Amino acid sequence: MPSGSSYGRGRVVVTGFGCVTPLGSNFDLTFEAAAAGRSGAGPITLFDASDQSCQIAAECVATLEPAVLPKKELRRTDRCVLFALEAAGEALAHSGLSAGHFDSERVGVGIGSGIGGLGTILANETILREKGARRVSPFTIPMGIANMPSGLVSLYHDLKGPNLCHVSACATGSHAIGEGARIIREGRADVMVVGGTEAPILGVAVAGFASMKALSVRNEEPQKASRPFDTDRSGFLIGEGAGVLVLESLEHAVGRGATIRAEVLGYAANADAHHMVAPDPEGQGSSRCMTQALEDGGLSPSDVEAINAHATGTPAGDPAEVLAIRRTFGGHAEKLAVSATKSMTGHLLGAAGAVEAILSIGSMEQGLLLPTINLDQVDSGCELDHVKGQGRPAQPSVILSNSFGFGGTNASLILGTFKG
């Protein structure tokens, strides 16, 4: 396996990660649930969904009280920011980075969100209508803007390097990881704290997706609602949470004696240029993206052993991704083990790519390919080597993770076990 990417000044490794998901309040709980094939789905409790066609979601039940956040700030901090602070705290602790032991000007943050603090904006719009302008919170704008997760992670951890926010729908988390790796390779930072966060389980968001016929409305069986590649799939299950990774240059990680968990081998980003929300049915854009990620890492298709597919469970998206995989990998596509972890977590939108990258690293570390649940009968046109129903013991050393989003935006990450 080639050691590192073809671009930039060197290798980028992962030294820590953390997450908050519908499966658990941290990585260990999340991976344990995913390995067991448990679903995070249930009836919506975050708002009254009784008049909605979709009444189910994958909600996080974690108590959100980030250690770095002063208690007085909890009430006025948007849920998507709280998710990011929780996940970043776990990731930084996991990495062993601690204040005073790194050059803060060389540590950056890039945590994206598809829609940012929409909950804060909607709540204050209601206050404006019902109580008037004087009652609107002064935190409406700071907590509503999408870059505040990066801003507060930077603030509370004293990280003074590049501070960015990628906003690219469901590809956000993967773009944040890939672009963070590029910043390190270009020598603009030694460390980047990257990922995605989302808190979209709100009345208008659920109603908006439902009106597009994008959501599953299997309200009586929420845990069976997310069905990637299945003949009975009918849309995605909306979810919430965050995933954050600590990336470092290999030199920096080795220099401080860090435990290296994985390596970012390849990354690419491109566009379908096909439709506002529908994927290219031929999978040409996503295929080019995977091919470019392979080229970026100096990898051949046969080097990849498994894929964590984007696979949201929509009628159009899943077969398009399968076509793209076949177009990219040719005959090797039959040998790729394919997992679709959204079947358990739901679709975390801007956080999805980061959480799925973390789960991919967990698969390599734990020697277990994660299952796709609810895949009772593979639909025609979706045939691949799916990890159906339960996890599969294996020792993958290279996993590709796909993330595709509205606007035709694509991202492909290739992660590998670290070879010294």
CSV table of C-alpha atoms in Angstrom, one decimal:
chain,number,residue,atom,x,y,z
A,1,MET,CA,0.0,0.0,0.0
A,2,PRO,CA,1.5,3.4,-0.9
A,3,SER,CA,2.5,5.5,2.1
A,4,GLY,CA,0.7,8.8,1.7
A,5,SER,CA,-0.8,11.1,-0.8
A,6,SER,CA,0.6,12.3,-4.0
A,7,TYR,CA,0.1,16.0,-3.2
A,8,GLY,CA,1.5,18.4,-0.6
A,9,ARG,CA,4.5,18.1,1.7
A,10,GLY,CA,3.9,14.9,3.6
A,11,ARG,CA,1.6,12.4,5.3
A,12,VAL,CA,-1.4,13.3,7.5
A,13,VAL,CA,-2.5,11.0,10.3
A,14,VAL,CA,-5.5,10.8,12.6
A,15,THR,CA,-4.6,10.9,16.3
A,16,GLY,CA,-8.0,11.3,17.9
A,17,PHE,CA,-11.7,11.4,17.3
A,18,GLY,CA,-15.0,11.8,19.1
A,19,CYS,CA,-18.6,11.8,18.3
A,20,VAL,CA,-22.1,12.3,19.6
A,21,THR,CA,-24.7,10.3,17.7
A,22,PRO,CA,-28.1,8.7,18.0
A,23,LEU,CA,-26.3,5.5,18.9
A,24,GLY,CA,-24.3,7.0,21.8
A,25,SER,CA,-22.8,10.0,23.6
A,26,ASN,CA,-19.2,9.1,22.6
A,27,PHE,CA,-17.3,6.9,20.2
A,28,ASP,CA,-17.1,3.8,22.3
A,29,LEU,CA,-20.9,3.7,22.8
A,30,THR,CA,-21.6,4.6,19.2
A,31,PHE,CA,-19.3,1.9,17.8
A,32,GLU,CA,-20.6,-0.7,20.2
A,33,ALA,CA,-24.2,-0.1,19.1
A,34,ALA,CA,-23.2,-0.1,15.4
A,35,ALA,CA,-21.3,-3.3,15.8
A,36,ALA,CA,-24.4,-4.8,17.3
A,37,GLY,CA,-26.6,-3.6,14.5
A,38,ARG,CA,-28.8,-1.4,16.7
A,39,SER,CA,-30.9,1.4,15.3
A,40,GLY,CA,-31.0,4.9,16.8
A,41,ALA,CA,-34.4,5.6,15.3
A,42,GLY,CA,-37.6,6.4,17.2
A,43,PRO,CA,-40.6,8.8,17.4
A,44,ILE,CA,-39.7,12.5,17.3
A,45,THR,CA,-39.6,14.0,20.8
A,46,LEU,CA,-37.8,17.3,20.1
A,47,PHE,CA,-41.0,18.9,18.8
A,48,ASP,CA,-44.6,18.0,18.3
A,49,ALA,CA,-44.7,16.1,15.0
A,50,SER,CA,-48.3,14.9,15.3
A,51,ASP,CA,-49.4,16.9,12.3
A,52,GLN,CA,-46.4,15.9,10.1
A,53,SER,CA,-46.3,13.1,7.5
A,54,CYS,CA,-42.9,12.1,8.9
A,55,GLN,CA,-43.0,11.6,12.7
A,56,ILE,CA,-39.7,9.7,13.2
A,57,ALA,CA,-36.0,10.6,13.4
A,58,ALA,CA,-32.7,9.5,14.9
A,59,GLU,CA,-32.3,11.7,17.9
A,60,CYS,CA,-29.4,12.0,20.3
A,61,VAL,CA,-30.2,11.3,23.9
A,62,ALA,CA,-26.9,12.5,25.3
A,63,THR,CA,-26.8,15.1,28.1
A,64,LEU,CA,-25.2,18.1,26.4
A,65,GLU,CA,-23.0,19.8,28.9
A,66,PRO,CA,-19.5,20.3,27.3
A,67,ALA,CA,-16.9,20.5,30.0
A,68,VAL,CA,-15.3,23.6,28.5
A,69,LEU,CA,-18.5,25.6,28.3
A,70,PRO,CA,-19.4,27.8,31.3
A,71,LYS,CA,-22.8,26.7,32.8
A,72,LYS,CA,-24.3,30.1,32.2
A,73,GLU,CA,-23.7,29.7,28.4
A,74,LEU,CA,-25.5,26.3,28.1
A,75,ARG,CA,-29.0,27.8,27.8
A,76,ARG,CA,-28.1,30.2,25.0
A,77,THR,CA,-25.8,27.9,23.0
A,78,ASP,CA,-27.4,26.3,19.9
A,79,ARG,CA,-27.7,22.5,19.9
A,80,CYS,CA,-25.5,22.1,16.9
A,81,VAL,CA,-22.7,24.0,18.7
A,82,LEU,CA,-23.1,21.8,21.8
A,83,PHE,CA,-22.7,18.7,19.7
A,84,ALA,CA,-19.5,20.0,18.2
A,85,LEU,CA,-18.1,21.0,21.6
A,86,GLU,CA,-18.8,17.6,23.0
A,87,ALA,CA,-17.3,15.7,20.1
A,88,ALA,CA,-14.2,18.0,19.9
A,89,GLY,CA,-13.6,17.6,23.6
A,90,GLU,CA,-13.6,13.8,23.2
A,91,ALA,CA,-11.4,14.0,20.1
A,92,LEU,CA,-8.8,16.3,21.7
A,93,ALA,CA,-8.6,14.2,24.9
A,94,HIS,CA,-8.4,11.1,22.7
A,95,SER,CA,-5.4,12.6,20.8
A,96,GLY,CA,-3.5,13.5,24.0
A,97,LEU,CA,-3.1,17.1,22.9
A,98,SER,CA,-3.2,19.4,25.9
A,99,ALA,CA,-2.9,23.1,26.4
A,100,GLY,CA,0.7,24.3,26.7
A,101,HIS,CA,2.1,21.3,24.8
A,102,PHE,CA,1.5,22.6,21.3
A,103,ASP,CA,2.0,25.8,19.3
A,104,SER,CA,-1.6,27.2,19.4
A,105,GLU,CA,-0.9,29.2,16.3
A,106,ARG,CA,-0.2,26.0,14.3
A,107,VAL,CA,-3.5,24.3,15.4
A,108,GLY,CA,-6.6,25.1,13.4
A,109,VAL,CA,-10.2,24.2,13.4
A,110,GLY,CA,-12.6,23.2,10.5
A,111,ILE,CA,-15.9,22.0,11.7
A,112,GLY,CA,-18.7,22.4,9.2
A,113,SER,CA,-22.5,22.2,9.3
A,114,GLY,CA,-25.1,21.9,6.5
A,115,ILE,CA,-27.5,24.4,8.1
A,116,GLY,CA,-25.9,25.7,11.3
A,117,GLY,CA,-27.9,27.0,14.2
A,118,LEU,CA,-31.3,26.8,12.5
A,119,GLY,CA,-33.0,26.1,15.8
A,120,THR,CA,-31.8,29.4,17.3
A,121,ILE,CA,-33.0,31.3,14.2
A,122,LEU,CA,-36.4,29.7,14.2
A,123,ALA,CA,-36.9,30.2,18.0
A,124,ASN,CA,-36.1,33.8,17.7
A,125,GLU,CA,-38.3,34.3,14.7
A,126,THR,CA,-41.2,33.0,16.8
A,127,ILE,CA,-40.2,35.4,19.6
A,128,LEU,CA,-40.1,38.3,17.1
A,129,ARG,CA,-43.7,37.5,15.9
A,130,GLU,CA,-45.2,36.9,19.3
A,131,LYS,CA,-43.3,39.3,21.6
A,132,GLY,CA,-41.6,41.9,19.4
A,133,ALA,CA,-38.2,42.9,18.4
A,134,ARG,CA,-37.0,43.9,21.8
A,135,ARG,CA,-37.3,40.3,23.1
A,136,VAL,CA,-35.1,38.8,20.3
A,137,SER,CA,-31.9,37.4,21.9
A,138,PRO,CA,-28.6,39.1,21.2
A,139,PHE,CA,-27.2,35.6,20.6
A,140,THR,CA,-29.5,35.0,17.6
A,141,ILE,CA,-26.8,35.8,15.1
A,142,PRO,CA,-23.8,34.4,16.9
A,143,MET,CA,-25.6,31.1,17.5
A,144,GLY,CA,-27.3,31.0,14.1
A,145,ILE,CA,-24.2,31.3,11.9
A,146,ALA,CA,-22.7,28.0,10.7
A,147,ASN,CA,-19.1,28.8,11.7
A,148,MET,CA,-19.8,29.1,15.4
A,149,PRO,CA,-19.0,25.5,16.1
A,150,SER,CA,-15.5,26.1,14.8
A,151,GLY,CA,-15.4,29.5,16.5
A,152,LEU,CA,-16.2,28.2,20.0
A,153,VAL,CA,-14.0,25.1,19.7
A,154,SER,CA,-11.2,27.4,18.8
A,155,LEU,CA,-12.1,29.8,21.6
A,156,TYR,CA,-12.4,27.3,24.4
A,157,HIS,CA,-9.4,25.2,23.4
A,158,ASP,CA,-7.1,28.2,22.5
A,159,LEU,CA,-6.6,27.1,18.9
A,160,LYS,CA,-5.3,30.0,16.9
A,161,GLY,CA,-4.5,28.5,13.5
A,162,PRO,CA,-6.8,28.5,10.4
A,163,ASN,CA,-10.5,28.7,11.5
A,164,LEU,CA,-12.9,27.5,8.8
A,165,CYS,CA,-16.4,26.2,8.2
A,166,HIS,CA,-17.3,24.1,5.2
A,167,VAL,CA,-21.0,24.2,4.3
A,168,SER,CA,-21.7,21.7,1.6
A,169,ALA,CA,-24.9,19.8,2.6
A,170,CYS,CA,-24.4,16.1,3.3
A,171,ALA,CA,-20.7,16.2,2.1
A,172,THR,CA,-19.7,18.8,4.7
A,173,GLY,CA,-18.0,16.5,7.2
A,174,SER,CA,-15.9,14.7,4.5
A,175,HIS,CA,-15.0,18.0,2.9
A,176,ALA,CA,-13.8,19.3,6.3
A,177,ILE,CA,-11.6,16.3,6.8
A,178,GLY,CA,-10.1,16.4,3.3
A,179,GLU,CA,-9.5,20.1,3.2
A,180,GLY,CA,-8.1,20.0,6.7
A,181,ALA,CA,-5.6,17.4,5.5
A,182,ARG,CA,-4.7,19.7,2.6
A,183,ILE,CA,-4.0,22.6,5.0
A,184,ILE,CA,-1.6,20.4,6.9
A,185,ARG,CA,0.1,19.1,3.7
A,186,GLU,CA,0.6,22.6,2.5
A,187,GLY,CA,2.4,23.5,5.7
A,188,ARG,CA,-0.2,26.0,6.9
A,189,ALA,CA,-0.9,24.1,10.2
A,190,ASP,CA,0.6,21.2,12.1
A,191,VAL,CA,-2.8,20.1,13.5
A,192,MET,CA,-6.4,20.5,12.3
A,193,VAL,CA,-9.5,19.7,14.4
A,194,VAL,CA,-12.1,18.9,11.8
A,195,GLY,CA,-15.5,17.4,11.2
A,196,GLY,CA,-19.2,18.2,11.1
A,197,THR,CA,-22.1,18.9,13.3
A,198,GLU,CA,-25.9,19.1,12.7
A,199,ALA,CA,-29.1,19.6,14.7
A,200,PRO,CA,-31.8,19.5,12.0
A,201,ILE,CA,-34.7,17.8,13.8
A,202,LEU,CA,-36.9,20.8,13.7
A,203,GLY,CA,-40.5,21.2,12.4
A,204,VAL,CA,-39.6,23.2,9.3
A,205,ALA,CA,-36.7,21.0,8.3
A,206,VAL,CA,-38.6,17.8,8.7
A,207,ALA,CA,-41.6,19.2,6.8
A,208,GLY,CA,-39.3,20.6,4.1
A,209,PHE,CA,-37.6,17.3,3.5
A,210,ALA,CA,-40.9,15.4,3.7
A,211,SER,CA,-42.5,17.7,1.1
A,212,MET,CA,-39.7,16.7,-1.3
A,213,LYS,CA,-40.6,13.0,-0.6
A,214,ALA,CA,-37.0,12.6,0.6
A,215,LEU,CA,-37.9,11.1,4.1
A,216,SER,CA,-39.1,7.6,5.0
A,217,VAL,CA,-42.5,7.9,6.6
A,218,ARG,CA,-42.5,4.4,8.2
A,219,ASN,CA,-43.8,5.9,11.3
A,220,GLU,CA,-45.1,2.7,12.9
A,221,GLU,CA,-41.7,1.0,12.6
A,222,PRO,CA,-39.0,3.7,13.0
A,223,GLN,CA,-36.1,1.3,13.5
A,224,LYS,CA,-36.9,-0.3,10.2
A,225,ALA,CA,-37.2,3.0,8.3
A,226,SER,CA,-33.6,3.4,7.1
A,227,ARG,CA,-33.2,0.7,4.4
A,228,PRO,CA,-30.2,1.4,2.2
A,229,PHE,CA,-30.2,-0.7,-1.0
A,230,ASP,CA,-33.4,-2.6,0.0
A,231,THR,CA,-36.3,-3.1,-2.4
A,232,ASP,CA,-38.6,-1.5,0.3
A,233,ARG,CA,-36.6,1.7,0.8
A,234,SER,CA,-38.6,4.9,0.6
A,235,GLY,CA,-36.3,7.7,1.8
A,236,PHE,CA,-33.8,8.7,4.4
A,237,LEU,CA,-34.2,8.9,8.2
A,238,ILE,CA,-33.2,12.3,9.5
A,239,GLY,CA,-30.7,12.3,12.3
A,240,GLU,CA,-28.5,14.7,14.4
A,241,GLY,CA,-25.1,14.7,16.1
A,242,ALA,CA,-21.4,15.5,15.4
A,243,GLY,CA,-18.2,13.8,14.6
A,244,VAL,CA,-14.7,15.5,15.1
A,245,LEU,CA,-11.2,14.2,14.2
A,246,VAL,CA,-7.8,15.4,15.1
A,247,LEU,CA,-5.5,15.4,12.1
A,248,GLU,CA,-1.7,16.0,12.3
A,249,SER,CA,1.3,15.9,10.1
A,250,LEU,CA,3.1,12.7,10.6
A,251,GLU,CA,6.2,14.6,11.8
A,252,HIS,CA,4.2,16.5,14.5
A,253,ALA,CA,2.5,13.3,15.7
A,254,VAL,CA,5.7,11.3,15.9
A,255,GLY,CA,7.5,14.3,17.5
A,256,ARG,CA,5.1,14.4,20.4
A,257,GLY,CA,4.9,10.6,20.8
A,258,ALA,CA,1.2,10.5,19.8
A,259,THR,CA,-0.7,7.2,19.2
A,260,ILE,CA,-1.6,7.2,15.5
A,261,ARG,CA,-5.0,5.7,14.8
A,262,ALA,CA,-5.2,6.0,11.0
A,263,GLU,CA,-3.9,7.8,8.0
A,264,VAL,CA,-5.7,10.0,5.5
A,265,LEU,CA,-4.5,8.4,2.2
A,266,GLY,CA,-6.6,10.1,-0.4
A,267,TYR,CA,-9.3,12.7,-0.9
A,268,ALA,CA,-11.2,14.3,-3.7
A,269,ALA,CA,-14.1,16.8,-4.2
A,270,ASN,CA,-16.1,17.5,-7.3
A,271,ALA,CA,-19.6,18.2,-8.6
A,272,ASP,CA,-22.2,16.3,-10.7
A,273,ALA,CA,-23.4,19.5,-12.4
A,274,HIS,CA,-26.6,17.5,-13.0
A,275,HIS,CA,-29.5,18.7,-10.9
A,276,MET,CA,-30.2,20.8,-7.8
A,277,VAL,CA,-31.0,17.8,-5.5
A,278,ALA,CA,-31.1,14.6,-7.6
A,279,PRO,CA,-27.9,12.6,-8.2
A,280,ASP,CA,-26.7,11.9,-11.7
A,281,PRO,CA,-28.5,8.6,-12.3
A,282,GLU,CA,-25.4,7.3,-14.1
A,283,GLY,CA,-23.1,8.1,-11.2
A,284,GLN,CA,-20.6,9.8,-13.4
A,285,GLY,CA,-19.7,12.6,-11.0
A,286,SER,CA,-19.4,10.4,-7.9
A,287,SER,CA,-17.3,7.9,-9.9
A,288,ARG,CA,-14.9,10.6,-11.0
A,289,CYS,CA,-14.7,11.7,-7.3
A,290,MET,CA,-13.7,8.2,-6.2
A,291,THR,CA,-11.2,7.9,-9.1
A,292,GLN,CA,-9.6,11.2,-8.2
A,293,ALA,CA,-9.4,10.2,-4.5
A,294,LEU,CA,-7.5,7.0,-5.6
A,295,GLU,CA,-5.2,9.1,-7.8
A,296,ASP,CA,-4.6,11.5,-5.0
A,297,GLY,CA,-3.4,8.7,-2.8
A,298,GLY,CA,-1.4,7.0,-5.4
A,299,LEU,CA,-3.7,4.0,-5.0
A,300,SER,CA,-5.1,1.4,-7.4
A,301,PRO,CA,-8.7,0.2,-7.1
A,302,SER,CA,-7.5,-3.2,-5.8
A,303,ASP,CA,-5.9,-1.5,-2.8
A,304,VAL,CA,-9.4,-0.6,-1.4
A,305,GLU,CA,-11.0,-3.4,0.6
A,306,ALA,CA,-14.2,-1.8,1.9
A,307,ILE,CA,-16.6,1.1,1.3
A,308,ASN,CA,-18.7,3.0,3.8
A,309,ALA,CA,-21.3,4.0,1.3
A,310,HIS,CA,-23.2,7.3,1.3
A,311,ALA,CA,-26.3,5.1,0.9
A,312,THR,CA,-29.2,7.2,2.3
A,313,GLY,CA,-32.0,4.8,1.4
A,314,THR,CA,-33.5,7.0,-1.3
A,315,PRO,CA,-34.9,5.3,-4.5
A,316,ALA,CA,-32.6,7.3,-6.8
A,317,GLY,CA,-29.5,7.8,-4.7
A,318,ASP,CA,-28.6,4.2,-3.9
A,319,PRO,CA,-28.5,2.7,-7.4
A,320,ALA,CA,-26.6,5.7,-8.7
A,321,GLU,CA,-23.9,5.1,-6.1
A,322,VAL,CA,-23.7,1.4,-7.0
A,323,LEU,CA,-23.3,2.3,-10.6
A,324,ALA,CA,-20.5,4.8,-9.6
A,325,ILE,CA,-18.8,2.1,-7.6
A,326,ARG,CA,-18.9,-0.3,-10.5
A,327,ARG,CA,-17.7,2.3,-12.9
A,328,THR,CA,-14.7,3.2,-10.6
A,329,PHE,CA,-13.7,-0.3,-9.5
A,330,GLY,CA,-14.6,-2.5,-12.5
A,331,GLY,CA,-14.2,-6.1,-11.6
A,332,HIS,CA,-12.8,-5.3,-8.2
A,333,ALA,CA,-16.3,-4.0,-7.2
A,334,GLU,CA,-17.4,-7.6,-6.6
A,335,LYS,CA,-14.6,-7.9,-3.9
A,336,LEU,CA,-15.5,-4.8,-2.0
A,337,ALA,CA,-17.3,-5.2,1.3
A,338,VAL,CA,-20.0,-2.4,1.4
A,339,SER,CA,-21.4,-1.0,4.7
A,340,ALA,CA,-24.2,1.6,4.9
A,341,THR,CA,-24.1,2.8,8.5
A,342,LYS,CA,-26.8,5.3,8.0
A,343,SER,CA,-29.1,2.4,8.4
A,344,MET,CA,-28.3,2.6,12.1
A,345,THR,CA,-27.4,6.3,12.8
A,346,GLY,CA,-29.9,7.9,10.4
A,347,HIS,CA,-28.6,10.6,8.1
A,348,LEU,CA,-26.7,13.2,10.1
A,349,LEU,CA,-26.5,15.5,7.1
A,350,GLY,CA,-23.5,17.8,7.6
A,351,ALA,CA,-22.1,15.5,10.3
A,352,ALA,CA,-22.6,12.3,8.4
A,353,GLY,CA,-19.2,12.2,6.6
A,354,ALA,CA,-17.2,12.8,9.7
A,355,VAL,CA,-19.1,10.2,11.8
A,356,GLU,CA,-18.8,7.7,9.0
A,357,ALA,CA,-15.0,8.3,8.7
A,358,ILE,CA,-14.7,7.7,12.4
A,359,LEU,CA,-16.7,4.5,12.2
A,360,SER,CA,-14.5,3.4,9.3
A,361,ILE,CA,-11.4,3.9,11.5
A,362,GLY,CA,-13.1,1.9,14.2
A,363,SER,CA,-13.7,-0.9,11.7
A,364,MET,CA,-10.0,-1.1,10.9
A,365,GLU,CA,-9.0,-0.9,14.6
A,366,GLN,CA,-11.6,-3.4,15.8
A,367,GLY,CA,-11.3,-5.8,12.9
A,368,LEU,CA,-15.1,-5.7,12.1
A,369,LEU,CA,-16.9,-4.5,9.1
A,370,LEU,CA,-20.1,-2.8,10.2
A,371,PRO,CA,-23.4,-4.0,9.1
A,372,THR,CA,-26.2,-2.6,6.9
A,373,ILE,CA,-29.4,-3.3,8.8
A,374,ASN,CA,-32.9,-3.6,7.3
A,375,LEU,CA,-31.4,-4.9,4.1
A,376,ASP,CA,-33.8,-7.8,3.7
A,377,GLN,CA,-33.8,-8.0,-0.1
A,378,VAL,CA,-31.2,-6.2,-2.2
A,379,ASP,CA,-32.9,-4.2,-4.9
A,380,SER,CA,-32.2,-4.8,-8.6
A,381,GLY,CA,-29.4,-2.6,-9.6
A,382,CYS,CA,-28.0,-2.4,-6.1
A,383,GLU,CA,-26.1,-5.7,-6.0
A,384,LEU,CA,-22.7,-5.6,-4.3
A,385,ASP,CA,-21.0,-7.5,-1.5
A,386,HIS,CA,-23.2,-5.9,1.2
A,387,VAL,CA,-22.4,-6.6,4.9
A,388,LYS,CA,-26.0,-7.5,5.6
A,389,GLY,CA,-27.7,-7.7,9.0
A,390,GLN,CA,-24.7,-8.2,11.2
A,391,GLY,CA,-21.0,-7.2,11.3
A,392,ARG,CA,-18.4,-9.3,9.5
A,393,PRO,CA,-15.0,-10.0,11.1
A,394,ALA,CA,-12.3,-8.8,8.8
A,395,GLN,CA,-9.0,-6.8,8.9
A,396,PRO,CA,-9.5,-4.1,6.3
A,397,SER,CA,-6.5,-1.8,6.0
A,398,VAL,CA,-8.0,0.6,3.4
A,399,ILE,CA,-11.6,1.9,3.5
A,400,LEU,CA,-13.2,4.5,1.2
A,401,SER,CA,-16.0,6.6,2.6
A,402,ASN,CA,-18.4,8.5,0.3
A,403,SER,CA,-20.5,11.6,1.0
A,404,PHE,CA,-22.7,13.3,-1.6
A,405,GLY,CA,-25.0,16.3,-1.1
A,406,PHE,CA,-27.6,18.6,-2.6
A,407,GLY,CA,-26.2,20.9,-5.2
A,408,GLY,CA,-24.4,17.9,-6.7
A,409,THR,CA,-21.5,18.2,-4.4
A,410,ASN,CA,-19.3,15.0,-3.9
A,411,ALA,CA,-16.6,14.0,-1.5
A,412,SER,CA,-14.6,10.7,-1.3
A,413,LEU,CA,-12.1,10.0,1.5
A,414,ILE,CA,-9.7,7.1,1.7
A,415,LEU,CA,-8.5,6.1,5.1
A,416,GLY,CA,-6.0,3.5,6.0
A,417,THR,CA,-4.3,1.8,8.9
A,418,PHE,CA,-1.0,3.5,9.6
A,419,LYS,CA,2.1,1.9,8.1
A,420,GLY,CA,5.2,3.4,9.7
